Structure formats: C-alpha cells, structure tokens
CSV table of C-alpha atoms and ligand atoms in Angstrom, one decimal:
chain,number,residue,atom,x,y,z
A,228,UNK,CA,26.5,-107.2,9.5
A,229,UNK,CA,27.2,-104.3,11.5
A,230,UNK,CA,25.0,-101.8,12.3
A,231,UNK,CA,27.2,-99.0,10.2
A,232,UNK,CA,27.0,-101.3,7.2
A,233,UNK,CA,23.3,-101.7,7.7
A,234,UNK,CA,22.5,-97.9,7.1
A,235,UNK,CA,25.5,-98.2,4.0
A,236,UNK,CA,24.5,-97.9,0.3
A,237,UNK,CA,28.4,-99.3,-1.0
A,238,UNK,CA,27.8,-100.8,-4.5
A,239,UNK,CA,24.3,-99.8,-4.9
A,240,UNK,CA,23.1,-98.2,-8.3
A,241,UNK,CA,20.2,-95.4,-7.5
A,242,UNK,CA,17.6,-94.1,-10.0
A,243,UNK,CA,16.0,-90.7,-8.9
A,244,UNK,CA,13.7,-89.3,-11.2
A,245,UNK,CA,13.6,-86.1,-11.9
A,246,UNK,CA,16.3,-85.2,-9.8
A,247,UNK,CA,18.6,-82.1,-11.0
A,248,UNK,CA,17.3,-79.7,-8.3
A,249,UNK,CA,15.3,-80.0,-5.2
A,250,UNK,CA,14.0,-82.6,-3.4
A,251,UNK,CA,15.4,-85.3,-5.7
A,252,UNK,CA,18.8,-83.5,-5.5
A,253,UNK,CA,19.0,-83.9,-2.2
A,254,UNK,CA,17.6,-87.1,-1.9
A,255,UNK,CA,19.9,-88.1,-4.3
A,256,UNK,CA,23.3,-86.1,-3.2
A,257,UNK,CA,22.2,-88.1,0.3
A,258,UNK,CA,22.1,-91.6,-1.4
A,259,UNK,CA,25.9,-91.0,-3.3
A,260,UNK,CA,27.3,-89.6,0.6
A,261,UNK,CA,26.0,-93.2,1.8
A,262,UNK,CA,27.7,-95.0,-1.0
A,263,UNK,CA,25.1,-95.3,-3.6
A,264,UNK,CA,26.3,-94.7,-7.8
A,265,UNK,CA,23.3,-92.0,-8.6
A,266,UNK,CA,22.0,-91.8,-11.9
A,267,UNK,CA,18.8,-89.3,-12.5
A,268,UNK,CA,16.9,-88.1,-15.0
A,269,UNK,CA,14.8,-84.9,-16.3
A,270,UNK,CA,12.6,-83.7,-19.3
A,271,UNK,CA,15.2,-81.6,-20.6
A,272,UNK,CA,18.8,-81.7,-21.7
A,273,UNK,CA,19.0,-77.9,-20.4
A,274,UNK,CA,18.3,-79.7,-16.9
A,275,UNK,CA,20.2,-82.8,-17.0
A,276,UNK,CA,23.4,-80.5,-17.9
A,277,UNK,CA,23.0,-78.2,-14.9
A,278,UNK,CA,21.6,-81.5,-12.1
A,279,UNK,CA,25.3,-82.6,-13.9
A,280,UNK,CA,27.7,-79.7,-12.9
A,281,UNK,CA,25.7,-79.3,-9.8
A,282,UNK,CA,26.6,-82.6,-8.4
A,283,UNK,CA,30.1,-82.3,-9.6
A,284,UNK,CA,30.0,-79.4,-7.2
A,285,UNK,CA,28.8,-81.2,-4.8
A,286,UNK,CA,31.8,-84.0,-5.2
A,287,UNK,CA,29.5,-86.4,-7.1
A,288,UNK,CA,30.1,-88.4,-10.2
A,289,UNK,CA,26.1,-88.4,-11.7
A,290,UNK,CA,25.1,-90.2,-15.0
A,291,UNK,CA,22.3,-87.9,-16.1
A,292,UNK,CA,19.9,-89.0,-18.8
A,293,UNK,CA,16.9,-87.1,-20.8
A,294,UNK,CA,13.6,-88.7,-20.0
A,295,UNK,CA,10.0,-88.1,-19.5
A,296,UNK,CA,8.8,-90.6,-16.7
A,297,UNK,CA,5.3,-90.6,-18.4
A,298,UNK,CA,6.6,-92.1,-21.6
A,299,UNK,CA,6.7,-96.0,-21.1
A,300,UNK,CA,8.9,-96.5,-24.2
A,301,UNK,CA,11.5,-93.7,-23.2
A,302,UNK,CA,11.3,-95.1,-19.8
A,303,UNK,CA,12.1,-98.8,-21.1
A,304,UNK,CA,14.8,-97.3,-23.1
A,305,UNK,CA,16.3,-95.2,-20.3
A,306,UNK,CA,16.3,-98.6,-18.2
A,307,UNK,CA,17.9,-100.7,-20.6
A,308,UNK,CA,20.8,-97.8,-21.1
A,309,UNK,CA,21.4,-97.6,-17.0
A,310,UNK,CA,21.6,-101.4,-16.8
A,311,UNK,CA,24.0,-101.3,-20.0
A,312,UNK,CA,25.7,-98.4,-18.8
A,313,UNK,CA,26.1,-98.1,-15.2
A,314,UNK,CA,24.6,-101.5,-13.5
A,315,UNK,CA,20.8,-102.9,-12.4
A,316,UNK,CA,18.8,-100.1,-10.4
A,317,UNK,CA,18.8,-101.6,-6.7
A,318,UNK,CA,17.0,-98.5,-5.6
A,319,UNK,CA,14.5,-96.3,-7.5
A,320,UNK,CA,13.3,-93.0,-5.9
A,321,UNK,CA,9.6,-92.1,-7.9
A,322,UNK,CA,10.3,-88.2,-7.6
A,323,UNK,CA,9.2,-86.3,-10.9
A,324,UNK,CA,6.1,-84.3,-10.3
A,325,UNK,CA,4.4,-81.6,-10.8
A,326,UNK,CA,1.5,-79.6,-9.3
A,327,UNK,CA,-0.8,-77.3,-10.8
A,328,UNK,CA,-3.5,-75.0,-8.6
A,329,UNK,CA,-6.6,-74.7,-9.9
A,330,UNK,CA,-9.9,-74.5,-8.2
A,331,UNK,CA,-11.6,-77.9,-9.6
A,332,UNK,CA,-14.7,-76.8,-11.4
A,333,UNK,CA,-12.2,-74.4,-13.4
A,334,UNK,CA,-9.9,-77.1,-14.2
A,335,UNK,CA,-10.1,-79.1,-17.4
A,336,UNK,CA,-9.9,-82.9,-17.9
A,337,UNK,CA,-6.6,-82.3,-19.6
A,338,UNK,CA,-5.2,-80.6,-16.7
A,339,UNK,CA,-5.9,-83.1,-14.4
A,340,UNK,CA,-5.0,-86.2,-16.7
A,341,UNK,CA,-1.6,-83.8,-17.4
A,342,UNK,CA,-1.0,-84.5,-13.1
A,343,UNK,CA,-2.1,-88.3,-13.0
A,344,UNK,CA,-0.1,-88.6,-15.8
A,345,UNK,CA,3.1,-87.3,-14.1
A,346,UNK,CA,2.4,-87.9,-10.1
A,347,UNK,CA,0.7,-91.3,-10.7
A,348,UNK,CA,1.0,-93.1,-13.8
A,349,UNK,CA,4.7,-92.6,-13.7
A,350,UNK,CA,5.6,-94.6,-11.0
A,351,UNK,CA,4.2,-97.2,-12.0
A,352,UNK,CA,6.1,-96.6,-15.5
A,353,UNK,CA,9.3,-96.6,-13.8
A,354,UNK,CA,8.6,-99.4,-11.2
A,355,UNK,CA,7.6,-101.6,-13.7
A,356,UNK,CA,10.2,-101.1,-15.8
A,357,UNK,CA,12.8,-101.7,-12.9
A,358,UNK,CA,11.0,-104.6,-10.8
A,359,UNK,CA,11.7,-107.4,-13.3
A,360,UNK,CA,15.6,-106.6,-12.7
A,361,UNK,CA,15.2,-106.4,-8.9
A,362,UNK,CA,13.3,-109.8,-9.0
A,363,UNK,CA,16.8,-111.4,-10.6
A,364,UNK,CA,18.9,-109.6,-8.3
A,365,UNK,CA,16.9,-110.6,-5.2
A,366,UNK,CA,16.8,-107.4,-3.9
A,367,UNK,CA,15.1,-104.0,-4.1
A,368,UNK,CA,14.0,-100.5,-3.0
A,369,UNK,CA,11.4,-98.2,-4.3
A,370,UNK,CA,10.6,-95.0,-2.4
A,371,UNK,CA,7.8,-92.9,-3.7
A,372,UNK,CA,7.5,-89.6,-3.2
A,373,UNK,CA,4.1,-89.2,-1.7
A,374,UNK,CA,2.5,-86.0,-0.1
A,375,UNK,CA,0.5,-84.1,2.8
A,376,UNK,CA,-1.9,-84.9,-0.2
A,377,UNK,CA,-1.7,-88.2,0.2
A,378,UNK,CA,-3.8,-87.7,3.5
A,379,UNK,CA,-5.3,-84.2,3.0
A,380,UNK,CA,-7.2,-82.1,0.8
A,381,UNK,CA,-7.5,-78.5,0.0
A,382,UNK,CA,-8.6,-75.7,-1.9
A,383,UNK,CA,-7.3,-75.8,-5.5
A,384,UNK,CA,-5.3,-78.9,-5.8
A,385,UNK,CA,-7.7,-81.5,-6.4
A,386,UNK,CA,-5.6,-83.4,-9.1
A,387,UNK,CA,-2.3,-83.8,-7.0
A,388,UNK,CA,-4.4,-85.2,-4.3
A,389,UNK,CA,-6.1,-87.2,-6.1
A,390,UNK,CA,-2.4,-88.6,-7.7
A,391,UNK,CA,-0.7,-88.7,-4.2
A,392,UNK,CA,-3.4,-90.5,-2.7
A,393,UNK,CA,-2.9,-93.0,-5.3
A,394,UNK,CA,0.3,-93.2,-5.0
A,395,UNK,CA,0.2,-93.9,-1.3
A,396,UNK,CA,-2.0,-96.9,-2.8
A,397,UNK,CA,0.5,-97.8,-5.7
A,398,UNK,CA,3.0,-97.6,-2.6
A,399,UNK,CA,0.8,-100.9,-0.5
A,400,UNK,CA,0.2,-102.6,-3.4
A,401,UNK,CA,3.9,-102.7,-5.0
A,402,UNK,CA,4.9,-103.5,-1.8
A,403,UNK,CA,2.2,-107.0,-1.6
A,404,UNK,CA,2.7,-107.8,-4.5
A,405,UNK,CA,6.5,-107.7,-5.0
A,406,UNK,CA,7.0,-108.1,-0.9
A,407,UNK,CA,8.0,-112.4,-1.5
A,408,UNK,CA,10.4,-111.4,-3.5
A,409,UNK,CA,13.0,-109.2,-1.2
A,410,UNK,CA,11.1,-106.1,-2.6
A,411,UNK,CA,10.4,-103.0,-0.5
A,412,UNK,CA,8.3,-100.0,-1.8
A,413,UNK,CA,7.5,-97.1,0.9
A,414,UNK,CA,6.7,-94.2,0.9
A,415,UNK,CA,8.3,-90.6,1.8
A,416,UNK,CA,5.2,-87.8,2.5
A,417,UNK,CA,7.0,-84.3,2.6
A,418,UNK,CA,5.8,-81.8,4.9
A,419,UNK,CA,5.7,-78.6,3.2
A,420,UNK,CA,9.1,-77.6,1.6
A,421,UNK,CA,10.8,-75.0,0.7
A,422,UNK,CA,11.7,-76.1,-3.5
A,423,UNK,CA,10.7,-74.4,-6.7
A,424,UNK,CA,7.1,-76.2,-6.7
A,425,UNK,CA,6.1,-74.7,-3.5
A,426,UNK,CA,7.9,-71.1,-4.0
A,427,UNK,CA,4.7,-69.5,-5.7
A,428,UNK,CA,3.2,-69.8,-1.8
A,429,UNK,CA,6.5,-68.5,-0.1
A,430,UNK,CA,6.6,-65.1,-2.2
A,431,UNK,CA,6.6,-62.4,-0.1
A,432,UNK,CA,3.9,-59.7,-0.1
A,433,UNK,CA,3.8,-56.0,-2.0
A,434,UNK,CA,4.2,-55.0,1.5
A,435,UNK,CA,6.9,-57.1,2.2
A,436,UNK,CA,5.1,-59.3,5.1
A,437,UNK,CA,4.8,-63.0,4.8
A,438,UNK,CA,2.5,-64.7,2.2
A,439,UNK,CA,-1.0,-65.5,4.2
A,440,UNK,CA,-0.7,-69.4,2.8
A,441,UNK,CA,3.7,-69.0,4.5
A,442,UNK,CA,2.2,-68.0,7.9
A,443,UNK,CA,-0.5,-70.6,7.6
A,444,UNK,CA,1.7,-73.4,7.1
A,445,UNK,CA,4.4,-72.1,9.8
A,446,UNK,CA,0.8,-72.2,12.1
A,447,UNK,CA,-0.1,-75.5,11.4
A,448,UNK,CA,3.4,-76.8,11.4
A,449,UNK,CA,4.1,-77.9,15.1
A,450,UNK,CA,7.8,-77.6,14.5
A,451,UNK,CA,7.1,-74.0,13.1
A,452,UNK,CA,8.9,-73.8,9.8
A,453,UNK,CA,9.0,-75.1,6.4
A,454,UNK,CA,10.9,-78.2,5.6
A,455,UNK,CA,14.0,-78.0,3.5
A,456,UNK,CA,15.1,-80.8,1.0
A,457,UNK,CA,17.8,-81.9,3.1
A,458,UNK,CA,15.0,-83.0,5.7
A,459,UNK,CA,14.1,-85.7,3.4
A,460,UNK,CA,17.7,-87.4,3.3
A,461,UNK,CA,18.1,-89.3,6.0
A,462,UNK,CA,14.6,-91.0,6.1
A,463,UNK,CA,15.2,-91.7,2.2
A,464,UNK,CA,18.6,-93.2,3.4
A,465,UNK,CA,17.0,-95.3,6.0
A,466,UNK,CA,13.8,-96.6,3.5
A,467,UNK,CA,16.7,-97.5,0.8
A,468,UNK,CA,19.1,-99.1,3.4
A,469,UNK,CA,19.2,-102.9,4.4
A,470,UNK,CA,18.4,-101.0,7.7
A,471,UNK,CA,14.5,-100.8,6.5
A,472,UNK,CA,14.6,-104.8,5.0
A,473,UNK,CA,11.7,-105.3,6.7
A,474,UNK,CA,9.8,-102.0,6.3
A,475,UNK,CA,7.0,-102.3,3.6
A,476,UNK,CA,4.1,-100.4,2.4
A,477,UNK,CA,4.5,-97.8,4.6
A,478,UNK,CA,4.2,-93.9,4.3
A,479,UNK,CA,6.7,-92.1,6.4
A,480,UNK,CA,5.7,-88.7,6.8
A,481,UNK,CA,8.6,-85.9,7.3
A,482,UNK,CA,6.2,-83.1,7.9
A,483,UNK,CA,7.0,-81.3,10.9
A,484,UNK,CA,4.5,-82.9,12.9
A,485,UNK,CA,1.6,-81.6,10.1
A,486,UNK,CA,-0.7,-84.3,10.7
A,487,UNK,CA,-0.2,-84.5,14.2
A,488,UNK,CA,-1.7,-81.5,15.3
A,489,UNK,CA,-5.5,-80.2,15.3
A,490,UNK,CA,-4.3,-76.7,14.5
A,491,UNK,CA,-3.8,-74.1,16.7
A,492,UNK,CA,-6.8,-73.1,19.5
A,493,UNK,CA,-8.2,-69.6,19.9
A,494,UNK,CA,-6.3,-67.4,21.9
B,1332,NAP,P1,10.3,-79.5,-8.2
B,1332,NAP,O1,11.2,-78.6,-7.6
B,1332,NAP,O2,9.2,-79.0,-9.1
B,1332,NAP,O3,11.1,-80.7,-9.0
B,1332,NAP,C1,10.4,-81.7,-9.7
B,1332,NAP,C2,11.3,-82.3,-10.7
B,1332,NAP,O4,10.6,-83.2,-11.5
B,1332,NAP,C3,11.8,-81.2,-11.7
B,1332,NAP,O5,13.2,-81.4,-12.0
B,1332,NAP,C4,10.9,-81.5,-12.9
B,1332,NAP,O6,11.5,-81.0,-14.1
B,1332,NAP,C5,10.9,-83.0,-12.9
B,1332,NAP,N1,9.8,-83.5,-13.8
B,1332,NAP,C6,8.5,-83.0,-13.9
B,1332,NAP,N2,7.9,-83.7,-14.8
B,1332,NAP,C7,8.7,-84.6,-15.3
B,1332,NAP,C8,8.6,-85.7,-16.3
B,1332,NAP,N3,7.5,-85.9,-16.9
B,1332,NAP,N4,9.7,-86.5,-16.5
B,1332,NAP,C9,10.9,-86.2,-15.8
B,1332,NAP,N5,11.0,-85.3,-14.9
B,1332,NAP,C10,10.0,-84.5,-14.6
B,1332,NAP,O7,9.6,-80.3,-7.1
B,1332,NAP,P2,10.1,-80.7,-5.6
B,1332,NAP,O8,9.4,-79.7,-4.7
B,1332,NAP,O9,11.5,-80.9,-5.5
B,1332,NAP,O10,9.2,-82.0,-5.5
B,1332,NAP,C11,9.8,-83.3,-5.8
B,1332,NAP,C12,8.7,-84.3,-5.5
B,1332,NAP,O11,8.3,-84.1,-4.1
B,1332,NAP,C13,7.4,-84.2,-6.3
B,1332,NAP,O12,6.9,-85.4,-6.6
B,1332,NAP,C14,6.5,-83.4,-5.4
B,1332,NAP,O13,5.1,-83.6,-5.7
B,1332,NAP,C15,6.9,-83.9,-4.1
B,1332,NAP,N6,6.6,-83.1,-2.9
B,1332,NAP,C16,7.0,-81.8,-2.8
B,1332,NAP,C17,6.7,-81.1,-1.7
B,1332,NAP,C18,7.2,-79.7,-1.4
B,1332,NAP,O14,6.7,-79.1,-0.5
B,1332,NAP,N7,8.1,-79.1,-2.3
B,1332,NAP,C19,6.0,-81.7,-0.7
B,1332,NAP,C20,5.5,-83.0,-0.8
B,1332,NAP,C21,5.8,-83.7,-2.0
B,1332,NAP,P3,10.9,-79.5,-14.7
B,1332,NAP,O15,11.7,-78.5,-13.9
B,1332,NAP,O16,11.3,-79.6,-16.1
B,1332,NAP,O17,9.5,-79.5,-14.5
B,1333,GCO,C1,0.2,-77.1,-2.0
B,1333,GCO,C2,1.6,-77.6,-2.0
B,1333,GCO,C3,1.6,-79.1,-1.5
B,1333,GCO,C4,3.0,-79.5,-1.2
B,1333,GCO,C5,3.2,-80.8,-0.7
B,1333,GCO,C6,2.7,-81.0,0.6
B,1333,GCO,O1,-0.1,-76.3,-3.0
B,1333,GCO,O2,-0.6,-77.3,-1.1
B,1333,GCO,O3,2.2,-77.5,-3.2
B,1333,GCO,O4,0.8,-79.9,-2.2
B,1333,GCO,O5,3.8,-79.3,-2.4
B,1333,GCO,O6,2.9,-81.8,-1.6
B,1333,GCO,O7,3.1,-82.2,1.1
C-alpha cells in the first residue's frame, strides 16, 4: 500500500456525533475530502437540516439523523438505521458535548450528572453500539474528543473535567480491550478553540478590549492564538487512517503547545 493510500479514507463510512457545526463539522467535512461517506447526528431536526445544507455547501453528500448520544435505545436505533442505510461505521468520532461553568459548590448534582451524561456516558453509548460491527468487519476507529480538561483543572468547570478525564480513561481502556481485535480508539485533546462552546470567553469587552480569560489563553498558548476547528482535521484524519493502525490508547493533544509550557515568567 502506498503511502498516499495509507492516509486515504476511500470506502469508509464515518459517524460523527454531533456534528452540524464546529468541531465535528470540520472533523467531519475533513474525513469526506479524504474519502470517507459522513453521516452525523444532532439533538434537533432544526440542526440536522442546517449541518445538511451546510455540507452540501461545502460539496458534501451527509446523511444526517436526529439523535441524543445519551439515549442508548435512540442510539441502537440510529445504528441499526446507518448500517441499513448507508453501510457498517468503520470510524466513529465521540464529539457531542456540552460544557456548563459553574463554580462547584454552586452546582447541583443534576448539573453535573446533565455533563457525565453527555461528555462521558455517551461514548461509551455510541462505542458500544458500534464495536460489535467493527469486530465482524475486522477493522475500526474510534476517536474521542477529549480535552485540555482531560489533563487540567480550573475554576468553574469541575464536571467537564471530571467527564474528559474519563474519557481519556474510556479512551485506554476501549483501546485494551478491543485492541486484539484490529480496533483503535485514541484520543483528540483540543487546545482552546474558537466554536460556539467557547465563544462566551471570546466576547469582547464594554470597552471593546479583549476578554481577560481571550488574553489569558493567547498568554498561555505558546503558539499565541486560539485554535480553529480546522486545526483538528488533519490529526483526526491521521487517527482514522490505516496510517495510525498501530496507534492506540493515545491522547493527541492539538493545543498550541498548552501543556507544554510553564506559563509565561515575570518580566
Ligand atoms: P459545540 O460548538 O457546542 O458543538 C457540540 C455539538 O454537540 C452541538 O452540535 C451540540 O448540539 C451537540 N450535542 C450536544 N449534546 C448532544 C446530545 N445529547 N446528542 C447529540 N448531540 C449533542 O462544541 P465544539 O466546541 O464544536 O466541541 C465539540 C467537542 O469538542 C465537544 O466534545 C467539546 O467538549 C470538545 N472540545 C471543544 C473545545 C473548544 O475549545 N471548543 C476544546 C476541547 C474540546 P446543540 O447545539 O443542540 O447543543
Ligand atoms: C473552558 C473551556 C474549555 C475548552 C476545552 C479546552 O471553559 O475552560 O470551555 O474547557 O472548551 O475543552 O480543551
């Protein structure tokens, strides 16, 4: 096989979750350039309809489907459907999630369950619900999509972290446990990214300078800017290529050089 055809995603079918905008878009937009049938999914019709047009924009034939990733039943269904309808998932991107900043001792129990539910229990929803077809195949990726989270903490997010961290873990143990049989499951941690999720700590000030936590990150960021989606596609290529066969149970960060660097020193 030649090295081009190694890095080639021809005849594969792709599940991103949660993928009509941002990071999954471009993940997935990235997959279909390389190849790859995509077929995605979101909570609401409203979203499925515009990820649709948007990829027809783009050039790209998605099949788009209504599911919540926390729903096992839905999630079977959804499965069943994509292997009926479009073929068996060879690579599954984990990419639904959602965030919600709240200093701990403020946040209830249902808050935090609400963030396990989506960044954590979900993929291993959707994972189980697509290994058993991988297994027959003899072949399959998984990428999760961890976080800075998965290695950090801070102020206000204690329920992400706690679900990225686990996922990192979901990430090593899919990958042992499913590794004998031509599985791969890694992981993509995203520096900090310019989407919807993170534009709440982007907005600009009354005064029109920079948000303090935008400078921060551009400080602690040794490249010196804020990741965009399409920063994630080529790593996501190489983790769902024959290129990464022997790649598992690994975190690769895309961060900017994040957790590289102490911070900056006093001037
Ligand atoms: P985003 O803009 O908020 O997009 C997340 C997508 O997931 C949305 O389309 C959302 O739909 C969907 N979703 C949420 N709950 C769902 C559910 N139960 N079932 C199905 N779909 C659901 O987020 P993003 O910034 O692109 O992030 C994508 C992934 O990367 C997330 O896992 C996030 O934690 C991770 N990440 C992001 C960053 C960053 O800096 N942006 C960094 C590291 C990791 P709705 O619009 O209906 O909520
Ligand atoms: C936050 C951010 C982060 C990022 C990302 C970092 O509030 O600190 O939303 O959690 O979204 O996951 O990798």
């Amino acid at each position: 096989m030649s090295y081009e055809e190694k890095f080639s995603l021809k005849g594969k079918v792709a599940l991103v979750t949660g993928a009509s905008y941002g990071i999954g878009f471009a993940i997935a937009s990235g997959f279909a350039k390389s190849g790859a049938t995509i077929v995605f999914n979101d909570i609401k019709q409203e979203l499925v309809d515009k990820g649709i047009a948007a990829y027809k924009e783009a050039g790209i034939e998605a099949h788009g489907y209504v599911c919540d990733v926390t729903k096992e039943e839905a999630v079977n269904e959804l499965v069943a459907k994509i292997e009926k309808e479009v073929g068996v998932i060879d690579i599954l991107v984990n990419n639904a999630g959602i965030i919600k900043r709240i200093p701990m001792c403020d946040m209830t129990a249902d808050e935090f369950r609400q963030v396990i539910d989506v960044d954590l229990n979900a993929p291993f929803i959707v994972s189980k619900a697509v290994i058993p077809s991988m297994i027959k195949k003899g072949h399959g990726k998984i990428i999760n999509i961890c976080s800075m989270m998965s290695e950090l903490g801070r102020e206000t997010v204690s329920a992400y972290a706690a679900a990225k961290g686990g996922l990192k873990m979901l990430t090593k143990n899919i990958a042992s446990e499913y590794g004998e049989f031509n599985i791969q499951c890694n992981g993509i941690g995203p520096g900090y990214i310019a989407t919807p999720q993170t534009a709440p700590l982007r907005e600009k000030q009354a005064d029109g300078s920079r948000h303090p936590f935008d400078q921060f990150i551009i400080a602690k960021t040794p490249a010196a800017r804020w990741g965009n989606p399409e920063d994630l596609v080529g790593p996501a290529v190489f983790l769902a290529s024959e290129a990464s066969d022997f790649v598992n149970g690994h975190v690769l960060y895309v961060d900017g050089g994040i957790l590289a660097y102490i911070g900056k020193q006093p001037q």
